[in-house]
Structures are given as C-alpha cells and as structure tokens.
C-alpha cells in the first residue's frame, strides 16, 4: 500500500488525482493552506478519505513536516499560483510559490525520503512564443509571463535534482486541461458559466479578451492519469501531455453556445468584434480590452506521441464531450443558484 502526498489537492487537478489514487488503494495526504474559513474546495465530497496537512509551498519547514507526517512514496506537486493574468499583478508571489516552492518541496524530499518519487506540474506556458509547431519535449522554451518564467525554473530544478542527486523526478508538460471543476476566471469555465447564465436569462453578454488565442484543450480527468503513469515507470523522464488539436477562444464560445441551442455568428474586427444570437439579433459576445494580457501566448498545440507510446496514455474525453459536460454542469449549478435566490 503506497502513500501519496498531493500539493494543491483542493484545486482542479488535485481533486481528480486524489480520486484516481484513492481508487488504486493509496493512502492520500493533501496539503491545504490555512485560510480564515476552512475550504476543501474541489475535494469537499471526499474530504473524509483524505488526510490533510496544513502547509505552504513558500514555507520549507511546513513541507519537511508534511513529508515526515505522510511518509510519502510519491509526491505530486500541483500547488501553484496558476492564473497567468494574476502573475503580472503578483510576480513575486508567483515566483515564490511556482519557482522557489518547487525547490522547497524537492529539499524536503531529499532530507526525509530521497527514494520518494516526484511529479512536477510543468506547463505548455513554458513554450510561450512558440519556436515550433506542434510543440514536443524537444521544442525550445520561450515563456511570455511571470507564470511561464517561474514554471520554467520549476521545470529545470526538477530536472537538475534528477541529474544532481539521482532523485526520481518527472516533469509533466501539460497543455491546457479543463473541466467542470475549473476555476471561473479561466476562459473555458468563464464561457460555460456565462453561457448558462445567458441561456437562463440572468446575464446578457459574455465579455472576453483575445478571441484569436488558440489553445490545445483536454479534460483534467484524462490528464491526471498521465501524472500517475509517469511515476510508475522504471526511469524518470519528462513528457508532453496534449490532444494534438487546437481551437480559438472564439471557437470555444461558439461551440458552448451551440450546446444550449444558440447559434452565434461573429462579425467585426479587433475590439469591435461581436457575437450575435442569430435567433434574436441580440449581441451576446463583446470584446473587453481589460482582459487583454501584457504579452500573449497566441498558439499552443502539443504532440503527445511520447506519452502515448511510452506511458500508454490516451485521452478518453473528446473536446466535444468536455464542452458538453462543462455546459450541462453549469446549467444545473446556475439553475440551483436561481432557485435558491428565489426562495430567500
Ligand atoms: P488550480 O485549480 O488553480 O489549483 C492550484 C492549487 O494550488 C490550489 O489547491 C491552491 O490552493 C494551491 N496553492 C496555491 N498557492 C499555494 C501555496 N502557496 N501553498 C500551497 N498550496 C498552494 O490549478 P490546476 O488547474 O489544478 O493546476 C494544477 C497544477 O498544474 C498547477 O501547478 C498549474 O500551474 C499546473 N498546470 C495546469 C494546467 C491546466 O490547464 N489546468 C496546465 C499545465 C500546468 P488554494 O485553494 O489555497 O488557493
Ligand atoms: O486563457 C484568452 C487568454 O486563462 C486562455 C492555466 O491553467 O493553461 C492555463 O493558462 C486564453 C489566453 O488559460 C479571456 O488571453 C480571452 O490566451 O483560460 P486561460 P491560460 O492562460 O492558457 C496553462 C497551460 C497553465 O499552465 C495555466 O496554469 O484565453 N482569453 N479572453 C481569456 N482568458 C481569460 N482567462 N479570460 C478572458 O476573458
């Protein structure tokens, strides 16, 4: 029976990974940050099955303590300030958590149990201004945000501890992955939540930034399986996890509206572009420059060949199924919110 320690357990990926490891018989420990109100986030439904430890990525003592308590055989480092836009507002905090925090966790492992296997949540944001299409494990990096730069440090220190100390450390270079548990500030969930609100008559319009940005979007539930597989191999290595498909933010919005029976046609250009509901003539999508970023990652598309061949990883949830799941979940959540507001 193995022990796993998950940092960022109450986030999107942490919750799906906890479910996966529990189903495989692991004892699952999870790191939570102390907050004024206890918040189990995405693991509230399984909180009784998880052993929580209060710790913070910026506090190495707390991570050493977490390693002592958990006696972890595997650590999955998913904790991060993960919202790219915020990384320009909080560059130092992002660096301390997403870059230095990785060294803190690696040092805690080295001190308490150097045999422990380590997964680092690296990201396609490291490719940034892409140097090749599609991107794979050999594509040079060119990050475009404090988030991307911090994650690049995390990537290299993970590789460095493998080469310097012989630790079993892996980088999963994961492309965007979404789902029903995604934070509402990320574009996909912002779209599916707002589409549900427009459909149910409690919002008029969806305001977005760069509609032309292209992303390779998969479902988080599929991607956490790749994390687990990386730590089960004979040798540690780094892997790209992606779908090999790319779509614009505009495409995502159009498809999400289709899921609630609305046909939206886009017209105009730049900040004047709008999306119109062809049935009513109402403008349901507008561009708001407040959502533009100081530097943009325009195009991401990954090549998952190595993960497919070496790990036997395959995604099971298609893009269409993912949007369907997100929209139907948000329709149910918003309906419940409306009913609750009506009964107060
Ligand atoms: P998420 O939902 O934002 O979850 C992030 C988690 O990190 C939360 O549990 C958060 O806890 C925790 N955290 C933040 N700062 C912390 C700190 N100082 N100490 C301890 N915990 C802290 O992110 P996600 O989408 O699940 O992503 C998981 C990881 O994969 C992240 O490292 C992200 O950067 C990376 N990644 C994500 C994607 C993607 O598309 N989802 C792609 C590539 C890589 P609180 O609840 O306390 O804030
Ligand atoms: O933006 C554009 C925005 O915030 C996607 C994180 O999980 O994946 C995620 O980072 C694109 C960008 O995700 C809005 O400019 C347009 O081009 O959903 P996002 P992200 O920045 O790709 C990577 C792999 C990670 O590692 C990160 O942790 O959509 N966009 N209009 C918008 N984005 C947002 N958020 N809101 C808008 O209104």
Tab-separated table of N, CA and C and ligand atoms in Angstrom, residues 7-14 31-33 35 39 42 55-58 77-83 97-98 120-124 147 151 172-178 181-183 185-186 220 227, ligand 1:
chain	number	residue	atom	x	y	z
A	7	UNK	N	0.233	18.210	-3.326
A	7	UNK	CA	0.121	19.646	-3.028
A	7	UNK	C	-0.904	20.205	-4.011
A	8	UNK	N	-1.695	21.184	-3.553
A	8	UNK	CA	-2.750	21.720	-4.425
A	8	UNK	C	-3.915	20.754	-4.555
A	9	UNK	N	-4.167	19.970	-3.501
A	9	UNK	CA	-5.179	18.897	-3.582
A	9	UNK	C	-6.594	19.438	-3.804
A	10	UNK	N	-6.862	20.645	-3.296
A	10	UNK	CA	-8.224	21.169	-3.446
A	10	UNK	C	-8.434	21.925	-4.754
A	11	UNK	N	-7.423	21.971	-5.611
A	11	UNK	CA	-7.568	22.600	-6.924
A	11	UNK	C	-8.222	21.630	-7.908
A	12	UNK	N	-8.324	22.059	-9.165
A	12	UNK	CA	-8.964	21.205	-10.180
A	12	UNK	C	-8.261	19.851	-10.311
A	13	UNK	N	-6.973	19.858	-10.649
A	13	UNK	CA	-6.253	18.603	-10.907
A	13	UNK	C	-6.100	17.776	-9.631
A	14	UNK	N	-5.830	18.464	-8.514
A	14	UNK	CA	-5.635	17.771	-7.243
A	14	UNK	C	-6.827	16.891	-6.908
A	31	UNK	N	-2.033	18.660	0.935
A	31	UNK	CA	-1.649	19.914	1.583
A	31	UNK	C	-2.726	20.962	1.364
A	32	UNK	N	-3.118	21.599	2.463
A	32	UNK	CA	-4.068	22.717	2.413
A	32	UNK	C	-3.368	23.937	2.991
A	33	UNK	N	-3.782	25.115	2.496
A	33	UNK	CA	-3.283	26.342	3.116
A	33	UNK	C	-4.269	26.778	4.175
A	35	UNK	N	-6.692	29.083	5.894
A	35	UNK	CA	-7.463	30.264	5.494
A	35	UNK	C	-8.387	30.642	6.639
A	39	UNK	N	-11.773	25.621	3.805
A	39	UNK	CA	-12.341	25.449	2.465
A	39	UNK	C	-11.679	24.239	1.791
A	42	UNK	N	-12.485	21.628	-4.221
A	42	UNK	CA	-12.932	20.535	-5.093
A	42	UNK	C	-12.865	19.139	-4.463
A	55	UNK	N	0.085	23.290	5.235
A	55	UNK	CA	1.442	23.644	4.815
A	55	UNK	C	1.344	24.688	3.711
A	56	UNK	N	2.485	25.227	3.320
A	56	UNK	CA	2.513	26.241	2.254
A	56	UNK	C	3.792	26.039	1.448
A	57	UNK	N	3.697	26.193	0.144
A	57	UNK	CA	4.866	25.976	-0.723
A	57	UNK	C	6.004	26.941	-0.414
A	58	UNK	N	5.685	28.064	0.216
A	58	UNK	CA	6.728	29.055	0.495
A	58	UNK	C	7.383	28.826	1.863
A	77	UNK	N	3.390	17.491	-7.126
A	77	UNK	CA	3.428	18.921	-6.808
A	77	UNK	C	2.538	19.716	-7.759
A	78	UNK	N	1.284	19.865	-7.366
A	78	UNK	CA	0.307	20.577	-8.205
A	78	UNK	C	0.041	21.991	-7.702
A	79	UNK	N	0.538	22.336	-6.531
A	79	UNK	CA	0.252	23.668	-5.981
A	79	UNK	C	0.914	24.739	-6.822
A	80	UNK	N	0.167	25.788	-7.102
A	80	UNK	CA	0.733	26.918	-7.836
A	80	UNK	C	-0.229	28.095	-7.799
A	81	UNK	N	0.322	29.291	-7.997
A	81	UNK	CA	-0.487	30.441	-8.401
A	81	UNK	C	-0.629	30.187	-9.890
A	82	UNK	N	-1.782	29.668	-10.301
A	82	UNK	CA	-1.883	29.068	-11.640
A	82	UNK	C	-2.552	29.962	-12.676
A	83	UNK	N	-2.990	31.144	-12.277
A	83	UNK	CA	-3.685	32.011	-13.233
A	83	UNK	C	-2.686	32.980	-13.869
A	97	UNK	N	5.985	30.892	-5.066
A	97	UNK	CA	5.195	29.649	-4.997
A	97	UNK	C	5.594	28.700	-6.137
A	98	UNK	N	5.610	29.229	-7.376
A	98	UNK	CA	5.730	28.366	-8.565
A	98	UNK	C	7.176	27.998	-8.902
A	120	UNK	N	6.320	16.994	-11.097
A	120	UNK	CA	6.212	18.461	-11.155
A	120	UNK	C	5.233	18.872	-12.251
A	121	UNK	N	4.271	19.732	-11.844
A	121	UNK	CA	3.250	20.219	-12.785
A	121	UNK	C	3.831	21.314	-13.660
A	122	UNK	N	4.566	20.895	-14.680
A	122	UNK	CA	5.081	21.850	-15.660
A	122	UNK	C	3.995	22.110	-16.712
A	123	UNK	N	4.262	23.064	-17.600
A	123	UNK	CA	3.158	23.592	-18.401
A	123	UNK	C	3.567	24.010	-19.814
A	124	UNK	N	2.619	23.950	-20.719
A	124	UNK	CA	2.820	24.420	-22.092
A	124	UNK	C	3.093	25.924	-22.137
A	147	UNK	N	4.334	33.874	-14.791
A	147	UNK	CA	3.932	32.485	-14.514
A	147	UNK	C	4.794	31.527	-15.320
A	151	UNK	N	7.508	28.817	-13.884
A	151	UNK	CA	7.327	27.381	-14.143
A	151	UNK	C	8.545	26.798	-14.861
A	172	UNK	N	5.721	16.774	-16.023
A	172	UNK	CA	4.630	16.614	-16.977
A	172	UNK	C	4.417	17.979	-17.603
A	173	UNK	N	4.699	18.080	-18.920
A	173	UNK	CA	4.483	19.378	-19.599
A	173	UNK	C	3.061	19.335	-20.147
A	174	UNK	N	2.126	19.743	-19.299
A	174	UNK	CA	0.722	19.573	-19.655
A	174	UNK	C	0.174	20.802	-20.375
A	175	UNK	N	-0.525	20.551	-21.465
A	175	UNK	CA	-1.236	21.608	-22.171
A	175	UNK	C	-2.551	21.849	-21.429
A	176	UNK	N	-3.257	22.925	-21.804
A	176	UNK	CA	-4.469	23.323	-21.062
A	176	UNK	C	-5.410	22.140	-20.878
A	177	UNK	N	-5.845	21.975	-19.635
A	177	UNK	CA	-6.866	20.964	-19.381
A	177	UNK	C	-7.901	21.540	-18.442
A	178	UNK	N	-9.113	21.245	-18.748
A	178	UNK	CA	-10.256	21.955	-18.199
A	178	UNK	C	-11.229	20.966	-17.583
A	181	UNK	N	-14.682	21.362	-12.798
A	181	UNK	CA	-14.137	21.903	-11.544
A	181	UNK	C	-13.155	23.045	-11.785
A	182	UNK	N	-13.032	23.503	-13.008
A	182	UNK	CA	-12.104	24.567	-13.360
A	182	UNK	C	-12.536	25.871	-12.701
A	183	UNK	N	-11.557	26.679	-12.250
A	183	UNK	CA	-11.863	27.994	-11.687
A	183	UNK	C	-12.558	28.868	-12.730
A	185	UNK	N	-12.280	31.947	-13.438
A	185	UNK	CA	-11.521	33.016	-14.081
A	185	UNK	C	-10.852	32.525	-15.374
A	186	UNK	N	-10.695	31.216	-15.525
A	186	UNK	CA	-10.084	30.667	-16.744
A	186	UNK	C	-11.118	30.731	-17.878
A	220	UNK	N	-9.203	17.523	-17.615
A	220	UNK	CA	-8.316	17.273	-16.462
A	220	UNK	C	-8.330	15.804	-16.014
A	227	UNK	N	-0.154	11.855	-15.109
A	227	UNK	CA	0.741	12.170	-13.964
A	227	UNK	C	1.077	10.882	-13.212
B	1	LIG	P1	-5.709	25.264	-9.507
B	1	LIG	O1	-7.093	24.719	-9.622
B	1	LIG	O2	-5.512	26.739	-9.548
B	1	LIG	O3	-5.104	24.701	-8.124
B	1	LIG	C1	-3.940	25.235	-7.579
B	1	LIG	C2	-3.757	24.684	-6.179
B	1	LIG	O4	-2.545	25.216	-5.627
B	1	LIG	C3	-4.876	25.041	-5.193
B	1	LIG	O5	-5.170	23.918	-4.415
B	1	LIG	C4	-4.229	26.117	-4.323
B	1	LIG	O6	-4.752	26.183	-3.034
B	1	LIG	C5	-2.800	25.605	-4.285
B	1	LIG	N1	-1.837	26.632	-3.857
B	1	LIG	C6	-1.656	27.867	-4.395
B	1	LIG	N2	-0.683	28.502	-3.736
B	1	LIG	C7	-0.235	27.671	-2.757
B	1	LIG	C8	0.747	27.775	-1.744
B	1	LIG	N3	1.486	28.886	-1.582
B	1	LIG	N4	0.940	26.708	-0.924
B	1	LIG	C9	0.183	25.588	-1.042
B	1	LIG	N5	-0.782	25.442	-1.981
B	1	LIG	C10	-0.982	26.475	-2.833
B	1	LIG	O7	-4.755	24.637	-10.614
B	1	LIG	P2	-4.951	23.327	-11.543
B	1	LIG	O8	-5.609	23.746	-12.806
B	1	LIG	O9	-5.498	22.224	-10.738
B	1	LIG	O10	-3.433	23.029	-11.928
B	1	LIG	C11	-2.624	22.189	-11.123
B	1	LIG	C12	-1.158	22.474	-11.425
B	1	LIG	O11	-0.903	22.210	-12.803
B	1	LIG	C13	-0.707	23.904	-11.194
B	1	LIG	O12	0.630	23.860	-10.744
B	1	LIG	C14	-0.768	24.546	-12.560
B	1	LIG	O13	0.130	25.636	-12.641
B	1	LIG	C15	-0.348	23.378	-13.427
B	1	LIG	N6	-0.865	23.342	-14.794
B	1	LIG	C16	-2.201	23.477	-15.020
B	1	LIG	C17	-2.684	23.369	-16.307
B	1	LIG	C18	-4.156	23.472	-16.612
B	1	LIG	O14	-4.506	23.690	-17.769
B	1	LIG	N7	-5.030	23.276	-15.631
B	1	LIG	C19	-1.792	23.102	-17.367
B	1	LIG	C20	-0.441	22.934	-17.085
B	1	LIG	C21	0.014	23.036	-15.790
B	1	LIG	P3	-5.779	27.343	-2.552
B	1	LIG	O15	-7.152	26.752	-2.735
B	1	LIG	O16	-5.411	27.549	-1.135
B	1	LIG	O17	-5.551	28.536	-3.410
